[in-house]
PDB file of C-alpha atoms in Angstrom:
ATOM      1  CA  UNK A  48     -85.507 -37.539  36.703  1.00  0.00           C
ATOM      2  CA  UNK A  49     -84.871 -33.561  36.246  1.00  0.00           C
ATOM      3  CA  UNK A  50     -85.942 -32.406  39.318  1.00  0.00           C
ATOM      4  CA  UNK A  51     -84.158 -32.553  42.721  1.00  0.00           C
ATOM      5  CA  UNK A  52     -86.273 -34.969  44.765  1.00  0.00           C
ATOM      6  CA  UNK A  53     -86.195 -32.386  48.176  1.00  0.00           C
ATOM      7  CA  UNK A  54     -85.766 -33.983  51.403  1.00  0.00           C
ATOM      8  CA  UNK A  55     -86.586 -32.604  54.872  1.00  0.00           C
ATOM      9  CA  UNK A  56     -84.409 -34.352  58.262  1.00  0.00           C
ATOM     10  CA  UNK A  57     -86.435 -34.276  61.437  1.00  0.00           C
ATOM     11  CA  UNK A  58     -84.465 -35.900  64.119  1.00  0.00           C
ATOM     12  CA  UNK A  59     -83.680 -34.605  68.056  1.00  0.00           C
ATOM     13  CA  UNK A  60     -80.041 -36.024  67.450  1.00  0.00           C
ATOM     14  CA  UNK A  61     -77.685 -33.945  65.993  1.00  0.00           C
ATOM     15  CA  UNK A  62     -75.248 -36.537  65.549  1.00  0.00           C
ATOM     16  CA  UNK A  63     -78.018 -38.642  63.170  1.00  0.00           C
ATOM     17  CA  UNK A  64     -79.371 -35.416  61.678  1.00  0.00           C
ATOM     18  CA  UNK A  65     -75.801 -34.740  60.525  1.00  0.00           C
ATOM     19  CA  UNK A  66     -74.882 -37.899  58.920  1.00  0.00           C
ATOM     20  CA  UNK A  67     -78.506 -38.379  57.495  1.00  0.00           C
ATOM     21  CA  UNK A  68     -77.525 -34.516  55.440  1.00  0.00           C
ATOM     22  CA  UNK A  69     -74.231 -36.176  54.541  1.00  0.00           C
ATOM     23  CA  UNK A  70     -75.799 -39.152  52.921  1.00  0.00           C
ATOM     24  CA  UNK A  71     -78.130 -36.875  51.226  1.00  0.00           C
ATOM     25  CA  UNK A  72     -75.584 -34.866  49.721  1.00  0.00           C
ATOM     26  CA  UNK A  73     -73.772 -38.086  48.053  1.00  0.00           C
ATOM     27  CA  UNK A  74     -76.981 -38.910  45.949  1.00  0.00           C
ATOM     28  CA  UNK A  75     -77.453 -36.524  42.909  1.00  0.00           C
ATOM     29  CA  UNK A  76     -81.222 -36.826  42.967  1.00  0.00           C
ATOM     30  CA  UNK A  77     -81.368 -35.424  46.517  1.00  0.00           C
ATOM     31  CA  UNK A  78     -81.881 -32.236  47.898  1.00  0.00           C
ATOM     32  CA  UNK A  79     -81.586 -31.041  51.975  1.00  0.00           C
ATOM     33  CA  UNK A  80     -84.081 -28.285  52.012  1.00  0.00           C
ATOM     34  CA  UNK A  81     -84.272 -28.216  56.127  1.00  0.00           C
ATOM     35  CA  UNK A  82     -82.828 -30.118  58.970  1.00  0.00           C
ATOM     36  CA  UNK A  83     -85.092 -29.277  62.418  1.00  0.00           C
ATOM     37  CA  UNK A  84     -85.203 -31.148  66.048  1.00  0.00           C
ATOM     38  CA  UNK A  85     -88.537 -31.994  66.028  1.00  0.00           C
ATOM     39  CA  UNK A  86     -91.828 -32.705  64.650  1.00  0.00           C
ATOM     40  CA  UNK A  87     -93.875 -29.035  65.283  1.00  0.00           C
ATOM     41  CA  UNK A  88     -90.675 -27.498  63.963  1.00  0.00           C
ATOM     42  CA  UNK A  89     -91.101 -30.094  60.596  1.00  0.00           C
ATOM     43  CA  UNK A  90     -94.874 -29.001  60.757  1.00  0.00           C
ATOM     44  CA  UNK A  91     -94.049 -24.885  60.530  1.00  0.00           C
ATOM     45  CA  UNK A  92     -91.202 -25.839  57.104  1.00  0.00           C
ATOM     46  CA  UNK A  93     -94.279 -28.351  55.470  1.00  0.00           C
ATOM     47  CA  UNK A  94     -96.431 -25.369  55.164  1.00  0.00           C
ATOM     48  CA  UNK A  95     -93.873 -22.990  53.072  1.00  0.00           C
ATOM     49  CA  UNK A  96     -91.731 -25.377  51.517  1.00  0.00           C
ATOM     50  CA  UNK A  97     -92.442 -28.498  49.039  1.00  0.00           C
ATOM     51  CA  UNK A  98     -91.220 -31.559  50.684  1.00  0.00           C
ATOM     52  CA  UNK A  99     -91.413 -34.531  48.941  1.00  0.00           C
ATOM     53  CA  UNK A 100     -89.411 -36.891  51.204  1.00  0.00           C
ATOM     54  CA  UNK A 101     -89.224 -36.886  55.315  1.00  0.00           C
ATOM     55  CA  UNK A 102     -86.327 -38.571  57.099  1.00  0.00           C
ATOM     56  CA  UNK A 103     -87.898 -39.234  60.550  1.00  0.00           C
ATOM     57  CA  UNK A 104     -86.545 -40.121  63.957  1.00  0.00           C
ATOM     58  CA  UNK A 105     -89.611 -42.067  65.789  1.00  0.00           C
ATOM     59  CA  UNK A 106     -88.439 -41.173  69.503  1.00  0.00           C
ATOM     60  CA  UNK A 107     -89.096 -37.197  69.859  1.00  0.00           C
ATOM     61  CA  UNK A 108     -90.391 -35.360  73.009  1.00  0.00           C
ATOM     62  CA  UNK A 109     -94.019 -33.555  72.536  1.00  0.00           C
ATOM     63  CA  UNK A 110     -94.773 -35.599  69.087  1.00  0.00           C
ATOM     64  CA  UNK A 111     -93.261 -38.785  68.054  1.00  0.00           C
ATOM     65  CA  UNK A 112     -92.889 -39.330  64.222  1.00  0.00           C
ATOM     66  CA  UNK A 113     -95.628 -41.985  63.976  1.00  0.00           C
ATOM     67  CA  UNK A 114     -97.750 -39.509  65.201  1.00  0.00           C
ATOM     68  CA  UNK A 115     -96.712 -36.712  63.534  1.00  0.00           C
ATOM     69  CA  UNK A 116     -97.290 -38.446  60.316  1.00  0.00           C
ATOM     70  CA  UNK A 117    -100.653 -39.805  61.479  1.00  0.00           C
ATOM     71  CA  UNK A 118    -101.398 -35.961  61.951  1.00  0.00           C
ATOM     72  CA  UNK A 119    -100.932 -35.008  58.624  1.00  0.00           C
ATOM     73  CA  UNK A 120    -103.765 -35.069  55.899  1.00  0.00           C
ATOM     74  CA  UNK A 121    -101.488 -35.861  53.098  1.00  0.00           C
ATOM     75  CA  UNK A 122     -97.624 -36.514  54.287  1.00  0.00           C
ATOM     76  CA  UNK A 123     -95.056 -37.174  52.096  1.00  0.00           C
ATOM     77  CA  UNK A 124     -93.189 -39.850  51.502  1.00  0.00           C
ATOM     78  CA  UNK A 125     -91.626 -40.873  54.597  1.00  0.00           C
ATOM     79  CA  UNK A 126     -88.635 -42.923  55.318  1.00  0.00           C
ATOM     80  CA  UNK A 127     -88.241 -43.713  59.226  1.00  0.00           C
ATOM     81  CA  UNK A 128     -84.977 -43.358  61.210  1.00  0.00           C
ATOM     82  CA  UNK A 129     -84.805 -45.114  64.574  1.00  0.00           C
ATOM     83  CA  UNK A 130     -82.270 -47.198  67.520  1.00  0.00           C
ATOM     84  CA  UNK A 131     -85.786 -49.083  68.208  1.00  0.00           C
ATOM     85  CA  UNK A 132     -87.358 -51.866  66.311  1.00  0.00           C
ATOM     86  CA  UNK A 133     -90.998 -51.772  68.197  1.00  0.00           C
ATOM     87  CA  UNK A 134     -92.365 -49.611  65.712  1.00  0.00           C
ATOM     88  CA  UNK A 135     -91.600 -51.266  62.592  1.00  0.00           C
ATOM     89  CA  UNK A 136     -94.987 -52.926  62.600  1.00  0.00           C
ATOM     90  CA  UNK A 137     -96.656 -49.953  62.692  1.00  0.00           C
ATOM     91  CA  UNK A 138     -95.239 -48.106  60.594  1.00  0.00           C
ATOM     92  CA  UNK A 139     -95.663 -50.785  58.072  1.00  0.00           C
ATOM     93  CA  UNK A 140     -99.169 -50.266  58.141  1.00  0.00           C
ATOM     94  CA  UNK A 141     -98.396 -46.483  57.693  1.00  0.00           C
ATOM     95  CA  UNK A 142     -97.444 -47.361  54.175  1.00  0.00           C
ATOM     96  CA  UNK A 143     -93.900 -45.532  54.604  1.00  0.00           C
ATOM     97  CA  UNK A 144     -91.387 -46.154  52.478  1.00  0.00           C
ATOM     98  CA  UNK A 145     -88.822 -47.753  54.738  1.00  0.00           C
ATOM     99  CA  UNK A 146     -87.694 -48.159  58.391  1.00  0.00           C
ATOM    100  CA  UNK A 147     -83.759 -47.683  58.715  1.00  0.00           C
ATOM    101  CA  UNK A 148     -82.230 -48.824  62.178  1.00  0.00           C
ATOM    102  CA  UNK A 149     -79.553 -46.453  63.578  1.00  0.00           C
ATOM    103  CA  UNK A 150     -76.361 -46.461  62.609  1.00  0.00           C
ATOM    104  CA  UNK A 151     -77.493 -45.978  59.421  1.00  0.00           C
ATOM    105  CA  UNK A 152     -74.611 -46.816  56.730  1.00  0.00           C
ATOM    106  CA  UNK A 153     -74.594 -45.461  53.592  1.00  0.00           C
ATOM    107  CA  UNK A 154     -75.146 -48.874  51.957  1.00  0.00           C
ATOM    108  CA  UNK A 155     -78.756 -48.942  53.957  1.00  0.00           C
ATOM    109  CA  UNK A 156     -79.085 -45.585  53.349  1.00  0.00           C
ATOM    110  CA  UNK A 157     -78.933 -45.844  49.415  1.00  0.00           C
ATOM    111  CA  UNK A 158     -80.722 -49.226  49.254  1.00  0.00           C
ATOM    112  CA  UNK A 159     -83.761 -47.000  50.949  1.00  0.00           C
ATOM    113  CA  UNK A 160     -83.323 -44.299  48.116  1.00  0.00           C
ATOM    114  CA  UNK A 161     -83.443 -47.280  45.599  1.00  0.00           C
ATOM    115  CA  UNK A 162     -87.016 -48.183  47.101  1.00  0.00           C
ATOM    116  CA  UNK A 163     -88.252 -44.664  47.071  1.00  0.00           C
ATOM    117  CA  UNK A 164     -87.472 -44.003  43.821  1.00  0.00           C
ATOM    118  CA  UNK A 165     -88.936 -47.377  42.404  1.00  0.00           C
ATOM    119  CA  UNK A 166     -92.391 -46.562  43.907  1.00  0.00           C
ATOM    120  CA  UNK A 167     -91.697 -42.921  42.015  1.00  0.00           C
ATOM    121  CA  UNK A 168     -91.804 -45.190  38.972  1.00  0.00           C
ATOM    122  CA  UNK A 169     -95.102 -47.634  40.035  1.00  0.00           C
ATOM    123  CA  UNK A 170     -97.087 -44.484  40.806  1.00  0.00           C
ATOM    124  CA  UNK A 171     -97.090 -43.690  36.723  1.00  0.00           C
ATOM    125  CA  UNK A 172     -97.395 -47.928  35.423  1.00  0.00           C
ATOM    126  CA  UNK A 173    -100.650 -48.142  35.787  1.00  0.00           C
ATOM    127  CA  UNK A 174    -102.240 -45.654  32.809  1.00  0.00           C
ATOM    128  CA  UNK A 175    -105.877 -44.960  33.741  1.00  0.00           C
ATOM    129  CA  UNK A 176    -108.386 -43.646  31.345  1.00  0.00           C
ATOM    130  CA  UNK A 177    -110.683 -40.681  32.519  1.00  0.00           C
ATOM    131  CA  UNK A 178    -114.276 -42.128  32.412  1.00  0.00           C
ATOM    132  CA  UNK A 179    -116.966 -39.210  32.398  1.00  0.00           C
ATOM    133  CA  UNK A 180    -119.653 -39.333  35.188  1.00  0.00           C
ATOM    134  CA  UNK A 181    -123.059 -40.379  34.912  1.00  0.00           C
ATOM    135  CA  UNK A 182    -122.184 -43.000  31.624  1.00  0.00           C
ATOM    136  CA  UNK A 183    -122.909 -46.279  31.980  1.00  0.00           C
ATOM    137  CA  UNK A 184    -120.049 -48.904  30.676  1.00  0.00           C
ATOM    138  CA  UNK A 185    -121.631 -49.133  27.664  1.00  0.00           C
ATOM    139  CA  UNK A 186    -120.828 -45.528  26.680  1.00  0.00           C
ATOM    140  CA  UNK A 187    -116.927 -45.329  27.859  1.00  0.00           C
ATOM    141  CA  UNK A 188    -114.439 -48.396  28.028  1.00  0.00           C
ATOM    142  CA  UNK A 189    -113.572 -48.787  31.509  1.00  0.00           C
ATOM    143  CA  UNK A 190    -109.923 -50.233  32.011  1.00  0.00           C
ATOM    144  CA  UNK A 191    -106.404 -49.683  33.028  1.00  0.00           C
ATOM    145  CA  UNK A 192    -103.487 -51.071  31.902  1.00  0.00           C
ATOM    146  CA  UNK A 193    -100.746 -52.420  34.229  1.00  0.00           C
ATOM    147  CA  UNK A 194     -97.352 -53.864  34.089  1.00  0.00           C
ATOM    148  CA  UNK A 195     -96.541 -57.533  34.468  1.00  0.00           C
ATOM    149  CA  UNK A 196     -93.785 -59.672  32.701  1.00  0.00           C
ATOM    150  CA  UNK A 197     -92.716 -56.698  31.038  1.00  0.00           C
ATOM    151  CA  UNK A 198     -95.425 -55.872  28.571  1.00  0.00           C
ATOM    152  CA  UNK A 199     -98.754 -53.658  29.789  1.00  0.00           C
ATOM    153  CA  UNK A 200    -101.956 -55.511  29.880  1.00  0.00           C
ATOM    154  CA  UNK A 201    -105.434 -54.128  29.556  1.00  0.00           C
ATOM    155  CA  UNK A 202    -107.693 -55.096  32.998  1.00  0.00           C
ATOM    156  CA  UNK A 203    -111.523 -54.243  32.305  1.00  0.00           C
ATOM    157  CA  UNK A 204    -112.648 -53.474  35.716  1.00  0.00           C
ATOM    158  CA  UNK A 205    -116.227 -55.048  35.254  1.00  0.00           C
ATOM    159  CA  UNK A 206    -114.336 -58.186  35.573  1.00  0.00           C
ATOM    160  CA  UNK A 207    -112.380 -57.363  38.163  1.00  0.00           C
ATOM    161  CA  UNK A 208    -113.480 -59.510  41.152  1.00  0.00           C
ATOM    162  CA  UNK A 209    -111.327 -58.216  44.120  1.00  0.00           C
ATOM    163  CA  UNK A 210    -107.539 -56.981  44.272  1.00  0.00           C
ATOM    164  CA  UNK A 211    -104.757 -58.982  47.091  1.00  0.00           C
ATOM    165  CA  UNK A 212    -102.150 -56.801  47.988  1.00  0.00           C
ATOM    166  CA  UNK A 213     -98.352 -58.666  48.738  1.00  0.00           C
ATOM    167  CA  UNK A 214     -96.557 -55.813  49.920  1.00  0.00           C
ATOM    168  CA  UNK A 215     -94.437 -54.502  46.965  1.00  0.00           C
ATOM    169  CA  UNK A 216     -96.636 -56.113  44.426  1.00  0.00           C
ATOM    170  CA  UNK A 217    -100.729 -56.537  43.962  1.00  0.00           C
ATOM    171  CA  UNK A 218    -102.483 -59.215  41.919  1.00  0.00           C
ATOM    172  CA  UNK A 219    -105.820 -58.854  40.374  1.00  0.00           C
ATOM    173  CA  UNK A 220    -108.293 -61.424  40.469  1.00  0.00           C
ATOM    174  CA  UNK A 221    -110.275 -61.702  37.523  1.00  0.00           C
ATOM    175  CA  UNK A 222    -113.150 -63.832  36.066  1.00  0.00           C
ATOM    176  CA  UNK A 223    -110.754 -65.594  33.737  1.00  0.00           C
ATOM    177  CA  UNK A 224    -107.249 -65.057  35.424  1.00  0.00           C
ATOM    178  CA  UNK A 225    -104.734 -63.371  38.028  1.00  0.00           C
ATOM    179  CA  UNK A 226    -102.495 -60.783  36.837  1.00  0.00           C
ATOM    180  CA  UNK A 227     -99.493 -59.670  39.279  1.00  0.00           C
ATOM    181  CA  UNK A 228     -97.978 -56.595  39.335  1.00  0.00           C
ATOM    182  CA  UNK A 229     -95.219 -54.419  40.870  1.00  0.00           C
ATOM    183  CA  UNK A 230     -97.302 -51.899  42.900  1.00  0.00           C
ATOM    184  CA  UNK A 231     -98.851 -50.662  46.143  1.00  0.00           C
ATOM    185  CA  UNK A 232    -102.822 -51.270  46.662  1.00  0.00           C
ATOM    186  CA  UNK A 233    -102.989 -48.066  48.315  1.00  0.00           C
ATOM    187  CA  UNK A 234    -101.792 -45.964  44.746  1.00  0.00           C
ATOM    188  CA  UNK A 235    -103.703 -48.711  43.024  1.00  0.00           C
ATOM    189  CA  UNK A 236    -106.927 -47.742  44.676  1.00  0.00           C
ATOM    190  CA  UNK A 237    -107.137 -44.283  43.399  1.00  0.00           C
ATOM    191  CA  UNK A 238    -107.029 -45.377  40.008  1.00  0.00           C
ATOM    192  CA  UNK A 239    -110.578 -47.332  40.124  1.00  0.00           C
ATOM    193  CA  UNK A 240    -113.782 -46.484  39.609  1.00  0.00           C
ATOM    194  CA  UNK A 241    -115.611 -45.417  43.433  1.00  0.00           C
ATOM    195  CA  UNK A 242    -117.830 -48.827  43.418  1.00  0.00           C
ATOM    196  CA  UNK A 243    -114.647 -50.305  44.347  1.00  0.00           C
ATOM    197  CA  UNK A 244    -113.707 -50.155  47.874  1.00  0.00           C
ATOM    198  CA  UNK A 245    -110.851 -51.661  50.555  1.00  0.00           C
ATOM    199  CA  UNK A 246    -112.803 -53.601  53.008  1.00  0.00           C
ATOM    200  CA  UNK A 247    -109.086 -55.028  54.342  1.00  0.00           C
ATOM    201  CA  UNK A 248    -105.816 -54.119  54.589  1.00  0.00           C
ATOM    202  CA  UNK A 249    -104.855 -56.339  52.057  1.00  0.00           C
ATOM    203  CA  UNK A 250    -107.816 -56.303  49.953  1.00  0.00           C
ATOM    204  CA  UNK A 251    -110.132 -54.281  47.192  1.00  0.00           C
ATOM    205  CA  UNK A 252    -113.551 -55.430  46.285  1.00  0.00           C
ATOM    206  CA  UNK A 253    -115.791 -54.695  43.041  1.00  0.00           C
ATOM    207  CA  UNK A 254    -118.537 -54.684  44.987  1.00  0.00           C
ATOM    208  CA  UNK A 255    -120.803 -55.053  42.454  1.00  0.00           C
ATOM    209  CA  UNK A 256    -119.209 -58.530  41.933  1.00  0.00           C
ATOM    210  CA  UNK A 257    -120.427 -59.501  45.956  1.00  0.00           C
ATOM    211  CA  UNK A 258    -122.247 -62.452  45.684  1.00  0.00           C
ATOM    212  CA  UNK A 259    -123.020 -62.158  50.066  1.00  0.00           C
ATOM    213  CA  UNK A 260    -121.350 -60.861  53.064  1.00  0.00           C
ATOM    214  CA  UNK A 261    -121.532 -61.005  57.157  1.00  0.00           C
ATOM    215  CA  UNK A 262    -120.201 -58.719  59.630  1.00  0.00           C
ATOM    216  CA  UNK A 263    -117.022 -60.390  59.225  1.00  0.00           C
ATOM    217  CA  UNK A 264    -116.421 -60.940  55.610  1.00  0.00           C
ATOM    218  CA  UNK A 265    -117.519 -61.020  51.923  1.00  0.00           C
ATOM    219  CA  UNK A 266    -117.727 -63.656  49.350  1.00  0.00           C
ATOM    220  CA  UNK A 267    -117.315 -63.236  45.385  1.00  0.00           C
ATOM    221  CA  UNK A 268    -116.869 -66.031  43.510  1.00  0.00           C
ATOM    222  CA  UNK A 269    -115.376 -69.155  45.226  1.00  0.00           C
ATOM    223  CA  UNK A 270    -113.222 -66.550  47.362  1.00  0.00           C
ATOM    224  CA  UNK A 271    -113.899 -65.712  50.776  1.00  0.00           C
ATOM    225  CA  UNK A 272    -112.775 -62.220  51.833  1.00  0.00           C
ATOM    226  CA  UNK A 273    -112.118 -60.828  55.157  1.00  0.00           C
ATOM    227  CA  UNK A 274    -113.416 -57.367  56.425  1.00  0.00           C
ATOM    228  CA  UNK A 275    -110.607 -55.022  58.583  1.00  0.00           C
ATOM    229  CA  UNK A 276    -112.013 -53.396  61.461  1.00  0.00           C
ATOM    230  CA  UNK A 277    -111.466 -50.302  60.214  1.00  0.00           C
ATOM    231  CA  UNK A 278    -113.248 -50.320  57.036  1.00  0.00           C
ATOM    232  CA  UNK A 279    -116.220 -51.773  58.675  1.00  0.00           C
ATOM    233  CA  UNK A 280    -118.472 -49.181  58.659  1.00  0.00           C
ATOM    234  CA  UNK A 281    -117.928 -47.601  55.392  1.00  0.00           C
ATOM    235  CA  UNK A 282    -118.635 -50.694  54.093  1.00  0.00           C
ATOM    236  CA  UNK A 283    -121.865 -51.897  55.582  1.00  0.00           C
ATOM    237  CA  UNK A 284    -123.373 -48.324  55.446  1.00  0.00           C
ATOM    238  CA  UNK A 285    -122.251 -48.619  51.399  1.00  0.00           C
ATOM    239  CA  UNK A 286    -123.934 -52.342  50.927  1.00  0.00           C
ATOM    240  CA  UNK A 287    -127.238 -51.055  52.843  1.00  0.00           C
ATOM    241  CA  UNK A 288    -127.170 -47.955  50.870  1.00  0.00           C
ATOM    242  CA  UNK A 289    -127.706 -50.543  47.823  1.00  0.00           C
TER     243      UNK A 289
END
């Protein structure tokens, strides 16, 4: 990696803020391009500067980091600094990178860095092809290729039935098998074709492989798949569009 990976500290501590910029200075992929107090301050430097990873403190006056990040239409990577373990829960389902209790030690500090940089590397595994609008499969191949027991495999997404997510890794279900691999759903999803859709959390359907569905959850194949609240109603209003 050529490029500094540049890293913004948003923290009401000075204390924290301070030894956060020290750790950041010890890793030679690591830039400081700011260190502010709180999160409208971290708003004003993410317009005129390119951030690409936040350290945030969770306990702020005006705007606490989960809501901060909640605020934004597409945050960085963000790696959460806190004393409190209530939020780790929801910050999980924020997708952020990691959740470091204070004192954070060096050791903690560069296992996090570790983790960022490893989903650096999952964003480019899978290799999607470009498929042109308005072609049917016939006319372009329609597959990616993704990484599992260290060779690439070719996934067809016809047969695709519906994609599990297990936190660091997703596995594909297929007509014929289940491949596992090292990635997050949520870059996954932007790699497939828009008849796809994540009806859960934890799960992506092909809906054209839906064999019926309630309110409450979808079947393909011999699987049974539940529906999140909160995909709900882009989902039915997609099946009744059909």
């Amino acid at each position: 990696m050529n490029e500094k990976i540049k890293c913004l500290v948003v923290d009401d501590e000075p204390l924290a803020a301070r030894l956060i910029g020290k750790h950041i200075q010890q890793i030679l992929q690591l830039e400081l391009v700011a260190s502010c107090w709180n999160a409208l301050e971290a708003f004003e430097i993410l317009k005129r500067e390119q951030i690409d990873l936040i350290f945030l403190d969770i306990q702020m006056p005006v705007l606490n980091g989960i809501e901060f990040v909640k605020s934004l239409p597409n945050p960085p990577s963000v790696i959460f600094t806190t004393a409190y373990r209530d939020y780790a829960v929801e910050s999980y389902e924020l997708e952020v990178v990691d959740y470091l209790l204070k004192p954070i030690t060096f050791t903690r500090f560069f296992k996090s860095i570790n983790k960022y940089l490893s989903r650096l590397e999952q964003k480019q595994s899978p290799v999607s092809v470009p498929v042109a609008k308005n072609t049917s499969p016939s006319e372009t191949e329609d597959f990616i290729y993704v990484n599992t027991n260290r060779k690439y495999v070719k996934v067809l997404f016809r047969e695709v039935l519906y994609i599990e997510s297990l936190k660091d890794y997703v596995r594909i279900h297929t007509e014929n098998q289940r491949i596992t691999t090292k990635n997050k759903i949520s870059e996954l999803v932007e790699k497939l074709p828009n008849y796809f859709l994540r009806v859960h959390r934890s799960f992506v359907v092909n809906t054209r492989q839906i064999s019926a569905y309630t309110v409450n959850n979808i079947e393909i194949g011999e699987a049974e798949i539940p529906i999140g609240g909160s995909y709900k109603k882009e989902l039915m209003a997609f099946l009744k569009s059909r």
